[in-house]
């Protein structure tokens, strides 16, 4: 192994792939949508999900005003949509004029075509360097029963869906099903 002290974390794509999702919100005036690879669950009970959003994003202030957000998991086939949402700003265009959607009970825009959506109520946020970590409680989920399997234990598992992964530099991929091994 070689050690390096100076590196560009912004371009440390060797730590990828990461799942690419879209977070939406609505503050009563503006609807926002941005693509994210920096996102993670934080707690089972209550169910808490976190997203990391740069303050310069249009979505940042919309989410912090709305105090709600929805995290969308799109299949691999929707890579172009995720790239489109993540490469232009709501400051310049109304992305929702091009995105079929409906509003959730929390008033988050839910974009058609996702296989799983986490409808979240804001809990807290914290500035971490040049991003804001925003976390919220998952109040509802939406799922596509054609792609996601609902188990008797209340779980939801990937069915036929090919999850969307971001590799960096505009490249996307999915899982190779032949790599699947069952160890338990
Ligand atoms: C695959 C992908 C992943 C991204 N991940 C993040 C992220 O984790 N956090 C972030 O703040 N921006 C991320 N971005 C950038 C925003 O999605 C992008 O700047 C978007 O245009 C912001 O839109 P807005 O200004 O309407 O909020 C990502 C973009 C892409 C394409």
PDB file of C-alpha atoms and ligand atoms in Angstrom:
ATOM      1  CA  UNK A   1       0.000   0.000   0.000  1.00  0.00           C
ATOM      2  CA  UNK A   2       1.173   3.538  -0.717  1.00  0.00           C
ATOM      3  CA  UNK A   3       0.338   6.428   1.607  1.00  0.00           C
ATOM      4  CA  UNK A   4      -0.732   9.851   0.291  1.00  0.00           C
ATOM      5  CA  UNK A   5      -1.455  12.899   2.419  1.00  0.00           C
ATOM      6  CA  UNK A   6      -2.498  15.329  -0.310  1.00  0.00           C
ATOM      7  CA  UNK A   7      -5.470  14.232  -2.411  1.00  0.00           C
ATOM      8  CA  UNK A   8      -8.586  15.721  -4.030  1.00  0.00           C
ATOM      9  CA  UNK A   9     -11.518  14.290  -2.051  1.00  0.00           C
ATOM     10  CA  UNK A  10     -13.904  15.780  -4.636  1.00  0.00           C
ATOM     11  CA  UNK A  11     -12.388  13.399  -7.192  1.00  0.00           C
ATOM     12  CA  UNK A  12     -11.802  10.372  -4.936  1.00  0.00           C
ATOM     13  CA  UNK A  13     -13.934   8.185  -7.173  1.00  0.00           C
ATOM     14  CA  UNK A  14     -11.982   5.111  -6.054  1.00  0.00           C
ATOM     15  CA  UNK A  15     -14.320   5.186  -3.019  1.00  0.00           C
ATOM     16  CA  UNK A  16     -17.352   4.820  -5.341  1.00  0.00           C
ATOM     17  CA  UNK A  17     -19.730   3.438  -6.644  1.00  0.00           C
ATOM     18  CA  UNK A  18     -22.455   4.993  -4.544  1.00  0.00           C
ATOM     19  CA  UNK A  19     -26.201   4.762  -4.990  1.00  0.00           C
ATOM     20  CA  UNK A  20     -27.558   7.819  -6.856  1.00  0.00           C
ATOM     21  CA  UNK A  21     -30.910   9.195  -5.619  1.00  0.00           C
ATOM     22  CA  UNK A  22     -33.028  12.335  -6.057  1.00  0.00           C
ATOM     23  CA  UNK A  23     -34.321  14.497  -3.176  1.00  0.00           C
ATOM     24  CA  UNK A  24     -37.334  16.740  -3.725  1.00  0.00           C
ATOM     25  CA  UNK A  25     -39.059  19.368  -1.614  1.00  0.00           C
ATOM     26  CA  UNK A  26     -41.655  22.153  -1.777  1.00  0.00           C
ATOM     27  CA  UNK A  27     -41.542  25.260   0.412  1.00  0.00           C
ATOM     28  CA  UNK A  28     -44.965  26.642  -0.522  1.00  0.00           C
ATOM     29  CA  UNK A  29     -43.496  28.749  -3.361  1.00  0.00           C
ATOM     30  CA  UNK A  30     -40.799  26.648  -5.046  1.00  0.00           C
ATOM     31  CA  UNK A  31     -40.449  22.949  -5.808  1.00  0.00           C
ATOM     32  CA  UNK A  32     -36.880  21.614  -5.811  1.00  0.00           C
ATOM     33  CA  UNK A  33     -35.131  18.451  -7.014  1.00  0.00           C
ATOM     34  CA  UNK A  34     -31.447  17.530  -6.836  1.00  0.00           C
ATOM     35  CA  UNK A  35     -29.472  14.352  -7.399  1.00  0.00           C
ATOM     36  CA  UNK A  36     -27.434  13.004  -4.490  1.00  0.00           C
ATOM     37  CA  UNK A  37     -24.835  10.349  -3.886  1.00  0.00           C
ATOM     38  CA  UNK A  38     -24.172  11.559  -0.342  1.00  0.00           C
ATOM     39  CA  UNK A  39     -27.119  10.083   1.570  1.00  0.00           C
ATOM     40  CA  UNK A  40     -27.513   7.468   4.304  1.00  0.00           C
ATOM     41  CA  UNK A  41     -29.881   5.877   6.820  1.00  0.00           C
ATOM     42  CA  UNK A  42     -29.115   6.909  10.430  1.00  0.00           C
ATOM     43  CA  UNK A  43     -31.611   5.037  12.651  1.00  0.00           C
ATOM     44  CA  UNK A  44     -34.028   2.065  12.468  1.00  0.00           C
ATOM     45  CA  UNK A  45     -36.408   3.297  15.192  1.00  0.00           C
ATOM     46  CA  UNK A  46     -37.459   5.936  14.550  1.00  0.00           C
ATOM     47  CA  UNK A  47     -36.592   5.478  10.873  1.00  0.00           C
ATOM     48  CA  UNK A  48     -34.241   8.361  10.079  1.00  0.00           C
ATOM     49  CA  UNK A  49     -32.649   9.201   6.728  1.00  0.00           C
ATOM     50  CA  UNK A  50     -29.959  11.820   6.026  1.00  0.00           C
ATOM     51  CA  UNK A  51     -28.931  13.759   2.927  1.00  0.00           C
ATOM     52  CA  UNK A  52     -25.858  15.942   2.449  1.00  0.00           C
ATOM     53  CA  UNK A  53     -26.597  19.091   0.427  1.00  0.00           C
ATOM     54  CA  UNK A  54     -24.177  21.882  -0.511  1.00  0.00           C
ATOM     55  CA  UNK A  55     -25.513  25.286   0.651  1.00  0.00           C
ATOM     56  CA  UNK A  56     -25.094  26.705  -2.864  1.00  0.00           C
ATOM     57  CA  UNK A  57     -27.745  24.329  -4.260  1.00  0.00           C
ATOM     58  CA  UNK A  58     -31.170  25.855  -4.932  1.00  0.00           C
ATOM     59  CA  UNK A  59     -32.643  22.817  -3.137  1.00  0.00           C
ATOM     60  CA  UNK A  60     -30.745  23.623   0.085  1.00  0.00           C
ATOM     61  CA  UNK A  61     -32.834  26.622   1.138  1.00  0.00           C
ATOM     62  CA  UNK A  62     -36.061  25.115  -0.208  1.00  0.00           C
ATOM     63  CA  UNK A  63     -35.612  22.019   2.004  1.00  0.00           C
ATOM     64  CA  UNK A  64     -34.658  24.063   5.077  1.00  0.00           C
ATOM     65  CA  UNK A  65     -37.707  26.291   4.586  1.00  0.00           C
ATOM     66  CA  UNK A  66     -40.103  23.423   3.803  1.00  0.00           C
ATOM     67  CA  UNK A  67     -38.773  21.204   6.612  1.00  0.00           C
ATOM     68  CA  UNK A  68     -39.723  18.146   4.549  1.00  0.00           C
ATOM     69  CA  UNK A  69     -37.994  16.209   1.765  1.00  0.00           C
ATOM     70  CA  UNK A  70     -38.535  13.015  -0.240  1.00  0.00           C
ATOM     71  CA  UNK A  71     -35.698  10.680  -1.278  1.00  0.00           C
ATOM     72  CA  UNK A  72     -36.286   8.839  -4.583  1.00  0.00           C
ATOM     73  CA  UNK A  73     -34.524   5.631  -5.620  1.00  0.00           C
ATOM     74  CA  UNK A  74     -34.647   5.266  -9.406  1.00  0.00           C
ATOM     75  CA  UNK A  75     -33.758   2.162 -11.405  1.00  0.00           C
ATOM     76  CA  UNK A  76     -30.687   1.995 -13.647  1.00  0.00           C
ATOM     77  CA  UNK A  77     -32.941   2.630 -16.664  1.00  0.00           C
ATOM     78  CA  UNK A  78     -33.560   6.168 -15.294  1.00  0.00           C
ATOM     79  CA  UNK A  79     -29.861   7.151 -15.222  1.00  0.00           C
ATOM     80  CA  UNK A  80     -30.421   9.915 -17.791  1.00  0.00           C
ATOM     81  CA  UNK A  81     -33.197  11.431 -15.672  1.00  0.00           C
ATOM     82  CA  UNK A  82     -30.984  11.472 -12.556  1.00  0.00           C
ATOM     83  CA  UNK A  83     -28.131  13.029 -14.555  1.00  0.00           C
ATOM     84  CA  UNK A  84     -30.543  15.627 -15.990  1.00  0.00           C
ATOM     85  CA  UNK A  85     -31.886  16.590 -12.536  1.00  0.00           C
ATOM     86  CA  UNK A  86     -28.355  16.751 -11.144  1.00  0.00           C
ATOM     87  CA  UNK A  87     -26.823  18.898 -13.875  1.00  0.00           C
ATOM     88  CA  UNK A  88     -29.080  21.996 -13.906  1.00  0.00           C
ATOM     89  CA  UNK A  89     -30.404  24.268 -11.166  1.00  0.00           C
ATOM     90  CA  UNK A  90     -33.939  25.090 -10.110  1.00  0.00           C
ATOM     91  CA  UNK A  91     -32.690  28.686 -10.027  1.00  0.00           C
ATOM     92  CA  UNK A  92     -32.602  28.636 -13.846  1.00  0.00           C
ATOM     93  CA  UNK A  93     -35.428  26.301 -14.836  1.00  0.00           C
ATOM     94  CA  UNK A  94     -38.578  24.777 -13.388  1.00  0.00           C
ATOM     95  CA  UNK A  95     -37.543  21.114 -13.428  1.00  0.00           C
ATOM     96  CA  UNK A  96     -41.066  20.081 -12.489  1.00  0.00           C
ATOM     97  CA  UNK A  97     -42.480  21.417 -15.755  1.00  0.00           C
ATOM     98  CA  UNK A  98     -40.688  18.355 -17.250  1.00  0.00           C
ATOM     99  CA  UNK A  99     -41.284  15.862 -14.421  1.00  0.00           C
ATOM    100  CA  UNK A 100     -44.639  14.078 -13.997  1.00  0.00           C
ATOM    101  CA  UNK A 101     -45.274  14.105 -10.247  1.00  0.00           C
ATOM    102  CA  UNK A 102     -47.860  14.266  -7.484  1.00  0.00           C
ATOM    103  CA  UNK A 103     -47.712  15.696  -3.961  1.00  0.00           C
ATOM    104  CA  UNK A 104     -47.272  13.499  -0.859  1.00  0.00           C
ATOM    105  CA  UNK A 105     -49.153  14.008   2.440  1.00  0.00           C
ATOM    106  CA  UNK A 106     -46.057  15.934   3.620  1.00  0.00           C
ATOM    107  CA  UNK A 107     -46.342  18.147   0.495  1.00  0.00           C
ATOM    108  CA  UNK A 108     -43.227  16.718  -1.123  1.00  0.00           C
ATOM    109  CA  UNK A 109     -43.275  16.302  -4.911  1.00  0.00           C
ATOM    110  CA  UNK A 110     -43.149  12.566  -5.732  1.00  0.00           C
ATOM    111  CA  UNK A 111     -41.646  12.019  -9.191  1.00  0.00           C
ATOM    112  CA  UNK A 112     -43.022   9.171 -11.321  1.00  0.00           C
ATOM    113  CA  UNK A 113     -40.693   6.281 -12.158  1.00  0.00           C
ATOM    114  CA  UNK A 114     -38.967   5.705  -8.805  1.00  0.00           C
ATOM    115  CA  UNK A 115     -39.133   2.191  -7.332  1.00  0.00           C
ATOM    116  CA  UNK A 116     -38.885   3.479  -3.737  1.00  0.00           C
ATOM    117  CA  UNK A 117     -39.511   6.903  -2.178  1.00  0.00           C
ATOM    118  CA  UNK A 118     -38.875   7.911   1.442  1.00  0.00           C
ATOM    119  CA  UNK A 119     -41.207  10.752   2.439  1.00  0.00           C
ATOM    120  CA  UNK A 120     -39.353  12.512   5.280  1.00  0.00           C
ATOM    121  CA  UNK A 121     -40.202  15.074   7.940  1.00  0.00           C
ATOM    122  CA  UNK A 122     -37.208  17.253   8.898  1.00  0.00           C
ATOM    123  CA  UNK A 123     -35.620  16.540  12.286  1.00  0.00           C
ATOM    124  CA  UNK A 124     -32.404  18.571  12.304  1.00  0.00           C
ATOM    125  CA  UNK A 125     -29.421  19.752  10.253  1.00  0.00           C
ATOM    126  CA  UNK A 126     -25.779  20.550  10.767  1.00  0.00           C
ATOM    127  CA  UNK A 127     -23.177  22.242   8.592  1.00  0.00           C
ATOM    128  CA  UNK A 128     -20.286  19.817   7.977  1.00  0.00           C
ATOM    129  CA  UNK A 129     -17.544  21.704   6.143  1.00  0.00           C
ATOM    130  CA  UNK A 130     -18.953  22.665   2.735  1.00  0.00           C
ATOM    131  CA  UNK A 131     -22.137  20.536   2.939  1.00  0.00           C
ATOM    132  CA  UNK A 132     -25.193  20.559   5.210  1.00  0.00           C
ATOM    133  CA  UNK A 133     -26.222  17.214   6.666  1.00  0.00           C
ATOM    134  CA  UNK A 134     -30.025  17.254   6.863  1.00  0.00           C
ATOM    135  CA  UNK A 135     -31.870  14.394   8.491  1.00  0.00           C
ATOM    136  CA  UNK A 136     -35.538  13.555   8.836  1.00  0.00           C
ATOM    137  CA  UNK A 137     -37.936  10.864   9.980  1.00  0.00           C
ATOM    138  CA  UNK A 138     -39.420   8.668   7.256  1.00  0.00           C
ATOM    139  CA  UNK A 139     -43.178   9.116   7.643  1.00  0.00           C
ATOM    140  CA  UNK A 140     -44.362   7.233   4.544  1.00  0.00           C
ATOM    141  CA  UNK A 141     -42.846   5.208   1.778  1.00  0.00           C
ATOM    142  CA  UNK A 142     -43.989   4.759  -1.807  1.00  0.00           C
ATOM    143  CA  UNK A 143     -42.872   1.724  -3.781  1.00  0.00           C
ATOM    144  CA  UNK A 144     -43.451   0.106  -7.150  1.00  0.00           C
ATOM    145  CA  UNK A 145     -44.810  -3.417  -6.516  1.00  0.00           C
ATOM    146  CA  UNK A 146     -43.581  -4.479  -9.975  1.00  0.00           C
ATOM    147  CA  UNK A 147     -40.001  -3.835  -8.882  1.00  0.00           C
ATOM    148  CA  UNK A 148     -39.931  -4.097  -5.086  1.00  0.00           C
ATOM    149  CA  UNK A 149     -41.001  -7.192  -3.107  1.00  0.00           C
ATOM    150  CA  UNK A 150     -43.017  -6.611   0.084  1.00  0.00           C
ATOM    151  CA  UNK A 151     -42.224  -9.352   2.618  1.00  0.00           C
ATOM    152  CA  UNK A 152     -44.508 -10.727   5.327  1.00  0.00           C
ATOM    153  CA  UNK A 153     -42.067  -9.359   7.920  1.00  0.00           C
ATOM    154  CA  UNK A 154     -42.925  -5.795   6.834  1.00  0.00           C
ATOM    155  CA  UNK A 155     -39.719  -5.582   4.812  1.00  0.00           C
ATOM    156  CA  UNK A 156     -39.233  -4.366   1.260  1.00  0.00           C
ATOM    157  CA  UNK A 157     -36.571  -5.984  -0.875  1.00  0.00           C
ATOM    158  CA  UNK A 158     -35.188  -5.327  -4.307  1.00  0.00           C
ATOM    159  CA  UNK A 159     -37.070  -7.551  -6.718  1.00  0.00           C
ATOM    160  CA  UNK A 160     -36.312  -7.369 -10.400  1.00  0.00           C
ATOM    161  CA  UNK A 161     -35.062  -3.805 -10.098  1.00  0.00           C
ATOM    162  CA  UNK A 162     -31.557  -2.863 -11.143  1.00  0.00           C
ATOM    163  CA  UNK A 163     -30.420  -0.179  -8.637  1.00  0.00           C
ATOM    164  CA  UNK A 164     -28.708   2.917 -10.011  1.00  0.00           C
ATOM    165  CA  UNK A 165     -25.086   3.411  -8.979  1.00  0.00           C
ATOM    166  CA  UNK A 166     -22.879   6.427  -9.678  1.00  0.00           C
ATOM    167  CA  UNK A 167     -19.263   5.665 -10.506  1.00  0.00           C
ATOM    168  CA  UNK A 168     -18.058   9.286 -10.965  1.00  0.00           C
ATOM    169  CA  UNK A 169     -17.260  11.530 -13.944  1.00  0.00           C
ATOM    170  CA  UNK A 170     -20.784  11.160 -15.369  1.00  0.00           C
ATOM    171  CA  UNK A 171     -20.616   7.345 -15.399  1.00  0.00           C
ATOM    172  CA  UNK A 172     -23.419   5.151 -14.070  1.00  0.00           C
ATOM    173  CA  UNK A 173     -23.689   1.395 -13.516  1.00  0.00           C
ATOM    174  CA  UNK A 174     -25.799  -1.226 -11.793  1.00  0.00           C
ATOM    175  CA  UNK A 175     -25.261  -4.482  -9.914  1.00  0.00           C
ATOM    176  CA  UNK A 176     -24.101  -7.533 -11.807  1.00  0.00           C
ATOM    177  CA  UNK A 177     -26.709 -10.147 -10.683  1.00  0.00           C
ATOM    178  CA  UNK A 178     -24.181 -12.927 -11.322  1.00  0.00           C
ATOM    179  CA  UNK A 179     -22.075 -11.460  -8.473  1.00  0.00           C
ATOM    180  CA  UNK A 180     -24.827 -12.172  -5.920  1.00  0.00           C
ATOM    181  CA  UNK A 181     -23.856 -14.638  -3.185  1.00  0.00           C
ATOM    182  CA  UNK A 182     -26.002 -15.710  -0.212  1.00  0.00           C
ATOM    183  CA  UNK A 183     -23.964 -16.130   2.976  1.00  0.00           C
ATOM    184  CA  UNK A 184     -26.809 -16.350   5.500  1.00  0.00           C
TER     185      UNK A 184
HETATM  186  C1  LIG B   1     -24.932  11.735  -9.693  1.00  0.00           C
HETATM  187  C2  LIG B   1     -24.927  13.061  -8.967  1.00  0.00           C
HETATM  188  C3  LIG B   1     -24.718  13.079  -7.598  1.00  0.00           C
HETATM  189  C4  LIG B   1     -24.729  14.284  -6.882  1.00  0.00           C
HETATM  190  N1  LIG B   1     -24.559  14.265  -5.521  1.00  0.00           N
HETATM  191  C5  LIG B   1     -24.702  15.416  -4.811  1.00  0.00           C
HETATM  192  C6  LIG B   1     -24.679  15.384  -3.373  1.00  0.00           C
HETATM  193  O1  LIG B   1     -24.556  14.329  -2.741  1.00  0.00           O
HETATM  194  N2  LIG B   1     -24.830  16.574  -2.713  1.00  0.00           N
HETATM  195  C7  LIG B   1     -25.002  17.754  -3.378  1.00  0.00           C
HETATM  196  O2  LIG B   1     -25.152  18.814  -2.730  1.00  0.00           O
HETATM  197  N3  LIG B   1     -25.026  17.809  -4.744  1.00  0.00           N
HETATM  198  C8  LIG B   1     -24.905  16.669  -5.462  1.00  0.00           C
HETATM  199  N4  LIG B   1     -24.966  16.690  -6.829  1.00  0.00           N
HETATM  200  C9  LIG B   1     -25.131  17.968  -7.531  1.00  0.00           C
HETATM  201  C10 LIG B   1     -26.574  18.461  -7.590  1.00  0.00           C
HETATM  202  O3  LIG B   1     -27.503  17.419  -7.859  1.00  0.00           O
HETATM  203  C11 LIG B   1     -26.667  19.506  -8.722  1.00  0.00           C
HETATM  204  O4  LIG B   1     -25.811  20.594  -8.427  1.00  0.00           O
HETATM  205  C12 LIG B   1     -28.084  19.988  -8.978  1.00  0.00           C
HETATM  206  O5  LIG B   1     -28.109  20.593 -10.245  1.00  0.00           O
HETATM  207  C13 LIG B   1     -28.562  20.957  -7.921  1.00  0.00           C
HETATM  208  O6  LIG B   1     -29.852  21.380  -8.290  1.00  0.00           O
HETATM  209  P1  LIG B   1     -30.571  22.617  -7.560  1.00  0.00           P
HETATM  210  O7  LIG B   1     -29.635  23.814  -7.681  1.00  0.00           O
HETATM  211  O8  LIG B   1     -31.844  22.797  -8.336  1.00  0.00           O
HETATM  212  O9  LIG B   1     -30.786  22.241  -6.138  1.00  0.00           O
HETATM  213  C14 LIG B   1     -24.936  15.507  -7.567  1.00  0.00           C
HETATM  214  C15 LIG B   1     -25.121  15.487  -8.958  1.00  0.00           C
HETATM  215  C16 LIG B   1     -25.124  14.280  -9.653  1.00  0.00           C
HETATM  216  C17 LIG B   1     -25.355  14.260 -11.134  1.00  0.00           C
END
